Amino acid sequence: MVLAGNHTAQALNAHGAGDCGHESCGVCRNDPSWTPAARCEVVVCDKDAARRINIVDNRAADLGTYDFEALADPRRPG
Ligand SMILES: [Zn+2]
């Protein structure tokens, strides 16, 4: 069960391996050999702890912001 990063997992599954065919894809960079991958941590916990992890992950996203200037910087690695 994915407790945090559900959207990342969904995006990787939706994209699939290889070049997705979208022009200038920021995910695979149109590399036909690209393999979907994400950091993963496995924890063993009870349902209550799992619920708390999920709530904190969602709340952290609510409180977060984006640095649009940095994201738009063409010198930004990525
Ligand atoms: Zn792609």
mmCIF file of C-alpha atoms and ligand atoms in Angstrom, residues 15 20 25 28, ligand 1:
data_model
loop_
_atom_site.group_PDB
_atom_site.id
_atom_site.type_symbol
_atom_site.label_atom_id
_atom_site.label_comp_id
_atom_site.label_asym_id
_atom_site.label_seq_id
_atom_site.Cartn_x
_atom_site.Cartn_y
_atom_site.Cartn_z
ATOM 1 C CA HIS A 15 3.931 7.308 -18.275
ATOM 2 C CA CYS A 20 6.243 8.638 -24.170
ATOM 3 C CA CYS A 25 8.928 15.451 -22.095
ATOM 4 C CA CYS A 28 11.700 10.802 -19.768
HETATM 5 ZN ZN ZN B 1 7.945 11.100 -21.392
#
